[in-house]
XYZ file of C-alpha atoms in Angstrom:
361
model
C 5.275 18.608 17.381
C 6.786 20.484 20.197
C 9.816 18.218 20.935
C 12.703 20.231 22.555
C 16.200 18.993 21.343
C 19.236 20.976 22.955
C 22.634 20.582 21.433
C 25.023 19.608 24.330
C 28.770 19.250 22.841
C 29.354 17.179 26.125
C 25.854 15.273 25.945
C 25.012 11.626 24.487
C 24.944 10.579 21.009
C 20.932 9.831 20.737
C 19.801 6.934 18.724
C 16.479 6.892 17.859
C 15.264 3.198 17.514
C 18.457 2.624 19.390
C 17.376 -0.999 20.665
C 15.789 -2.126 17.502
C 17.772 -5.047 15.067
C 19.565 -2.120 13.466
C 19.921 0.445 16.682
C 21.238 -2.366 19.036
C 24.271 -3.205 16.720
C 24.976 0.777 16.152
C 24.969 0.894 19.971
C 27.471 -1.642 20.290
C 29.712 -0.173 17.810
C 29.646 3.492 18.914
C 29.715 2.827 22.980
C 33.072 2.915 23.067
C 33.541 6.352 21.932
C 30.635 8.018 22.822
C 27.690 8.271 25.890
C 24.421 7.176 24.311
C 20.951 7.848 24.709
C 18.567 4.900 23.594
C 15.089 5.592 22.576
C 11.948 3.691 21.306
C 8.480 2.806 21.835
C 9.022 0.376 24.836
C 12.157 1.117 26.935
C 11.780 -2.100 28.539
C 12.614 -3.842 25.448
C 16.124 -2.291 25.481
C 17.089 -2.454 29.479
C 19.595 -5.187 28.866
C 21.486 -3.073 26.048
C 21.362 0.046 27.861
C 23.094 -1.888 30.785
C 25.613 -3.927 28.535
C 26.627 -0.397 26.683
C 26.256 2.134 29.257
C 23.717 4.317 27.793
C 20.525 6.040 29.196
C 17.525 5.037 27.928
C 13.998 6.617 27.581
C 10.504 6.307 25.538
C 10.499 8.273 22.031
C 7.332 6.912 20.344
C 7.439 9.004 17.053
C 3.698 8.163 16.811
C 2.775 9.410 20.135
C 2.548 13.325 20.219
C 3.780 14.092 23.687
C 6.713 16.087 23.233
C 10.501 14.668 23.991
C 12.965 16.835 24.995
C 16.933 16.122 25.406
C 20.068 17.387 25.705
C 22.496 15.823 22.882
C 25.349 16.402 20.924
C 24.298 14.119 17.905
C 21.360 12.392 16.522
C 21.211 9.287 14.402
C 18.071 7.823 12.926
C 17.553 3.986 13.044
C 13.902 3.969 12.920
C 11.525 5.024 10.419
C 10.530 8.942 10.750
C 7.834 9.139 8.170
C 6.817 12.601 9.652
C 10.421 14.316 9.472
C 9.831 14.690 13.519
C 13.442 13.646 14.301
C 15.149 15.286 11.390
C 13.243 18.979 12.131
C 13.990 18.719 15.784
C 17.785 18.345 15.274
C 17.632 20.618 12.889
C 16.095 23.462 14.494
C 18.460 22.921 17.344
C 21.736 22.955 15.413
C 22.607 19.376 16.329
C 24.340 17.095 13.601
C 22.035 14.442 11.960
C 22.458 11.346 10.563
C 19.680 9.111 9.409
C 19.938 5.590 7.474
C 16.118 4.504 7.148
C 14.871 6.546 4.020
C 13.731 5.018 1.094
C 14.079 7.521 -2.014
C 10.833 9.561 -1.959
C 11.323 10.170 1.776
C 15.140 10.987 1.304
C 14.203 13.588 -1.334
C 11.464 14.886 0.619
C 13.796 15.092 3.835
C 16.425 16.845 1.687
C 14.120 19.162 0.980
C 12.386 19.951 4.453
C 16.284 20.109 5.817
C 17.162 22.613 3.255
C 14.485 24.893 3.687
C 15.270 25.204 7.362
C 18.510 26.214 6.693
C 20.352 23.770 9.033
C 23.749 24.861 10.834
C 25.017 21.608 11.643
C 25.545 18.652 9.337
C 22.341 16.716 7.788
C 23.900 13.442 6.576
C 21.189 11.422 4.595
C 22.580 8.202 4.433
C 19.868 6.057 3.313
C 21.464 4.159 0.369
C 21.944 0.498 0.626
C 23.023 -0.695 4.310
C 23.426 2.917 5.746
C 25.458 4.121 2.823
C 28.080 1.406 2.717
C 27.282 0.816 -1.333
C 27.971 4.416 -1.818
C 30.396 5.037 -0.183
C 32.613 1.809 -1.530
C 31.289 3.157 -4.945
C 33.079 6.301 -4.075
C 36.444 4.442 -3.035
C 36.417 2.978 -6.580
C 35.435 6.100 -8.544
C 38.530 7.679 -6.807
C 40.702 4.931 -7.530
C 39.943 5.061 -11.544
C 39.818 8.943 -11.978
C 36.067 9.372 -11.908
C 32.612 7.100 -12.590
C 30.557 7.077 -15.622
C 28.220 4.184 -14.402
C 27.543 2.457 -10.978
C 25.949 -1.110 -11.011
C 25.184 -2.342 -7.091
C 23.791 -5.814 -6.883
C 22.603 -7.273 -3.804
C 22.532 -10.442 -2.337
C 19.519 -10.779 0.319
C 20.339 -13.731 2.638
C 17.108 -15.217 3.457
C 18.754 -16.710 6.827
C 19.396 -13.320 8.118
C 18.005 -11.399 11.138
C 15.763 -8.437 9.465
C 13.415 -6.070 11.659
C 10.108 -5.453 9.888
C 11.378 -2.092 8.527
C 13.781 -3.635 6.323
C 10.978 -4.988 3.930
C 9.046 -1.961 3.481
C 10.460 -1.620 0.159
C 7.780 -4.442 -0.785
C 5.315 -1.883 -0.397
C 6.579 0.108 -3.589
C 7.130 -2.952 -5.935
C 4.160 -2.286 -7.697
C 5.672 1.747 -7.790
C 7.534 3.514 -11.048
C 10.619 5.054 -10.117
C 13.044 7.358 -11.942
C 16.548 6.257 -12.877
C 19.193 7.732 -14.899
C 20.491 5.851 -17.521
C 23.265 7.308 -19.993
C 22.488 10.653 -18.492
C 19.145 10.576 -19.249
C 16.305 10.273 -16.647
C 13.487 8.134 -17.270
C 10.884 5.345 -15.320
C 10.786 2.066 -14.981
C 9.007 -0.829 -12.641
C 10.792 -2.700 -10.150
C 12.072 -6.042 -10.539
C 12.821 -5.377 -14.329
C 16.012 -5.633 -16.139
C 16.781 -8.947 -14.311
C 20.258 -10.161 -14.881
C 22.804 -12.706 -13.400
C 25.642 -12.238 -11.805
C 28.792 -13.519 -9.316
C 28.137 -11.654 -6.033
C 31.454 -13.237 -4.276
C 31.163 -16.817 -4.995
C 27.517 -16.809 -5.761
C 25.565 -16.683 -8.705
C 22.959 -14.623 -8.227
C 19.614 -13.711 -10.363
C 19.034 -9.919 -9.585
C 16.606 -7.762 -10.943
C 15.945 -3.211 -10.275
C 14.842 -2.133 -7.091
C 14.169 1.387 -5.929
C 16.873 2.558 -3.620
C 18.436 6.258 -3.161
C 21.883 5.916 -4.155
C 20.162 6.058 -7.687
C 19.021 9.260 -7.271
C 22.282 10.478 -5.339
C 25.008 9.203 -7.092
C 24.247 10.620 -10.168
C 24.044 14.590 -8.223
C 27.173 13.880 -6.173
C 29.810 12.028 -8.435
C 28.476 13.223 -11.919
C 27.347 9.069 -12.833
C 25.609 9.249 -15.850
C 24.131 5.491 -15.523
C 23.149 4.154 -11.601
C 21.647 0.878 -11.264
C 20.617 -1.188 -7.978
C 19.175 -4.634 -8.063
C 18.527 -7.458 -5.887
C 18.363 -10.937 -5.933
C 17.927 -13.399 -3.119
C 19.881 -16.233 -1.460
C 17.198 -18.692 -2.728
C 16.990 -18.682 -6.596
C 13.467 -20.351 -6.240
C 12.453 -17.386 -4.152
C 13.928 -14.805 -6.693
C 11.950 -16.568 -9.587
C 8.926 -16.798 -7.472
C 9.210 -12.885 -6.852
C 9.575 -12.267 -10.558
C 6.733 -14.171 -10.997
C 4.316 -12.659 -8.695
C 5.660 -9.353 -10.656
C 4.901 -10.795 -13.990
C 1.481 -11.450 -12.800
C 0.351 -7.694 -11.716
C 0.052 -8.557 -7.878
C 2.605 -5.833 -6.978
C 0.082 -3.121 -8.793
C -3.255 -4.650 -7.848
C -1.982 -5.534 -4.263
C -0.538 -1.854 -3.020
C -3.482 -1.295 -0.455
C -2.887 -1.750 3.344
C -5.370 -4.891 2.942
C -2.484 -6.613 1.364
C 0.581 -5.180 3.355
C 0.845 -8.413 5.717
C 0.666 -10.729 2.400
C 3.521 -8.753 0.636
C 5.955 -8.198 3.772
C 5.715 -11.834 4.366
C 7.058 -12.631 0.972
C 10.226 -12.003 2.381
C 10.622 -11.122 6.168
C 11.180 -13.565 8.573
C 13.427 -13.140 11.894
C 16.276 -15.380 11.124
C 18.909 -16.277 13.466
C 21.403 -14.818 11.106
C 22.840 -14.791 7.585
C 25.912 -13.199 5.405
C 25.658 -9.490 3.610
C 26.961 -9.352 0.530
C 26.902 -6.904 -2.523
C 28.880 -6.370 -5.388
C 29.882 -2.863 -6.981
C 30.839 -2.428 -10.291
C 32.245 1.154 -11.391
C 33.038 2.322 -14.762
C 35.469 5.448 -15.440
C 37.661 7.119 -17.292
C 40.385 4.425 -16.337
C 38.146 1.363 -17.400
C 36.190 -0.974 -14.528
C 37.027 -1.662 -10.947
C 34.830 -4.281 -8.828
C 34.425 -4.606 -5.047
C 32.434 -7.175 -3.174
C 31.761 -6.467 0.199
C 30.937 -9.419 2.696
C 29.939 -8.875 6.460
C 29.291 -12.591 7.927
C 27.490 -10.607 10.569
C 24.730 -9.886 8.281
C 22.881 -6.778 6.990
C 21.858 -5.485 10.196
C 25.164 -5.418 11.473
C 26.418 -3.844 8.027
C 24.181 -1.473 8.129
C 25.055 -0.338 11.626
C 28.665 0.143 10.328
C 27.451 2.283 7.828
C 25.600 4.456 10.449
C 28.675 4.582 12.432
C 30.638 5.784 9.585
C 27.989 8.482 9.084
C 27.920 9.500 12.635
C 32.023 9.598 12.975
C 31.289 11.718 9.355
C 28.930 14.782 11.063
C 30.891 14.978 14.478
C 34.387 15.106 12.015
C 35.470 12.086 14.060
C 36.856 10.535 10.777
C 39.908 12.960 10.142
C 38.191 15.645 8.290
C 36.256 18.542 9.007
C 32.503 17.850 9.568
C 30.322 18.691 6.572
C 28.234 21.513 5.897
C 24.460 21.773 5.063
C 22.322 18.627 3.533
C 24.971 15.978 2.348
C 25.119 12.206 1.181
C 27.381 9.472 2.049
C 29.279 8.953 -0.876
C 30.479 13.110 -0.747
C 32.839 11.532 1.785
C 36.158 13.848 1.595
C 38.136 10.552 2.504
C 37.128 7.924 0.221
C 40.157 6.029 0.311
C 39.818 5.151 4.347
C 36.579 3.662 3.594
C 38.038 -0.050 2.850
C 40.181 -0.051 5.493
C 37.458 1.093 8.163
C 35.064 -1.571 7.020
C 37.803 -4.122 7.514
C 38.225 -2.887 10.984
C 34.869 -3.465 11.826
C 35.042 -7.182 10.409
C 33.525 -6.279 6.708
C 35.537 -7.910 4.239
C 35.904 -5.887 0.751
C 37.500 -7.334 -2.105
C 38.913 -5.399 -5.175
C 39.334 -6.571 -8.536
C 40.871 -4.126 -11.199
C 39.431 -4.596 -15.239
C 42.059 -4.656 -18.179
C 42.083 -0.785 -18.260
C 41.814 0.106 -14.694
C 44.543 -2.238 -14.092
C 47.136 -0.436 -16.713
C 46.114 2.997 -14.750
C 46.976 1.550 -11.374
């Protein structure tokens, strides 16, 4: 591709996919602080948002080889970038870049691509659960207890919530083994295994393993010996049905494109709005500490808050110098600021210390 991005410290922040479900939430959050340029396939669909936020709007269809040109101060990817097109253009131009859309294999590839290009500006790959929020809160808890040996994240997916079609692409990988780190050793497991029931806030939720990027990054950045993320649904019947479908072998024999609509229809529905909720348990030298994160405005808003934190990080707007090279969200230099910032964005963070952690507090 011959895309021509250029660094302009006084230019707008480019939101690629800026008027999608998550992009629109991010645009509203970021507009008070920076001028914005929103792009997507059909600019007419984002015209009202552009007017609301004072943003510029242009067409950039990542499947169209026509080159795109703009001068910007930072780039945030809030739409899938399957060929690393946006990433490459930003890195080559020396533009600070953040992304919240990649599953594990694509994040690993993106980190390799970026490192090979030797970035002169920050590259923050913040695709762990909900725009990096889960990993950021894990870093907070690890700091409070002097480190992290184990991080367990449990997600409650509210079926009433608004969601873009990209948000359920993980359904395409439920038949594929993925690598985890457990007790310091790497092994392969299948998704939707190792099920258990946990309390996520006031909700008793059946959850099972799912492939998410923080299970790859946390052992690298925090030295975690065990990292596990599980997901369950607001409907216990759906969780049970999904586990039954998994046991039937559907996700193995139904992996091809022919079955994509059926796989995604098991979860995707453009709801009117629900609540995003996740639980993070971190065990370290001083015991265990737990946080429950609740966003009454839903998963799109929570992901956008994570993306906003990523944008602040790469621009050094969070009170610390911008990072160098390729980084992940939990490498934040100010982990104890995370709960307060989330609260300021309308996201509740309820922390609870286990017995040993209480003694250390």
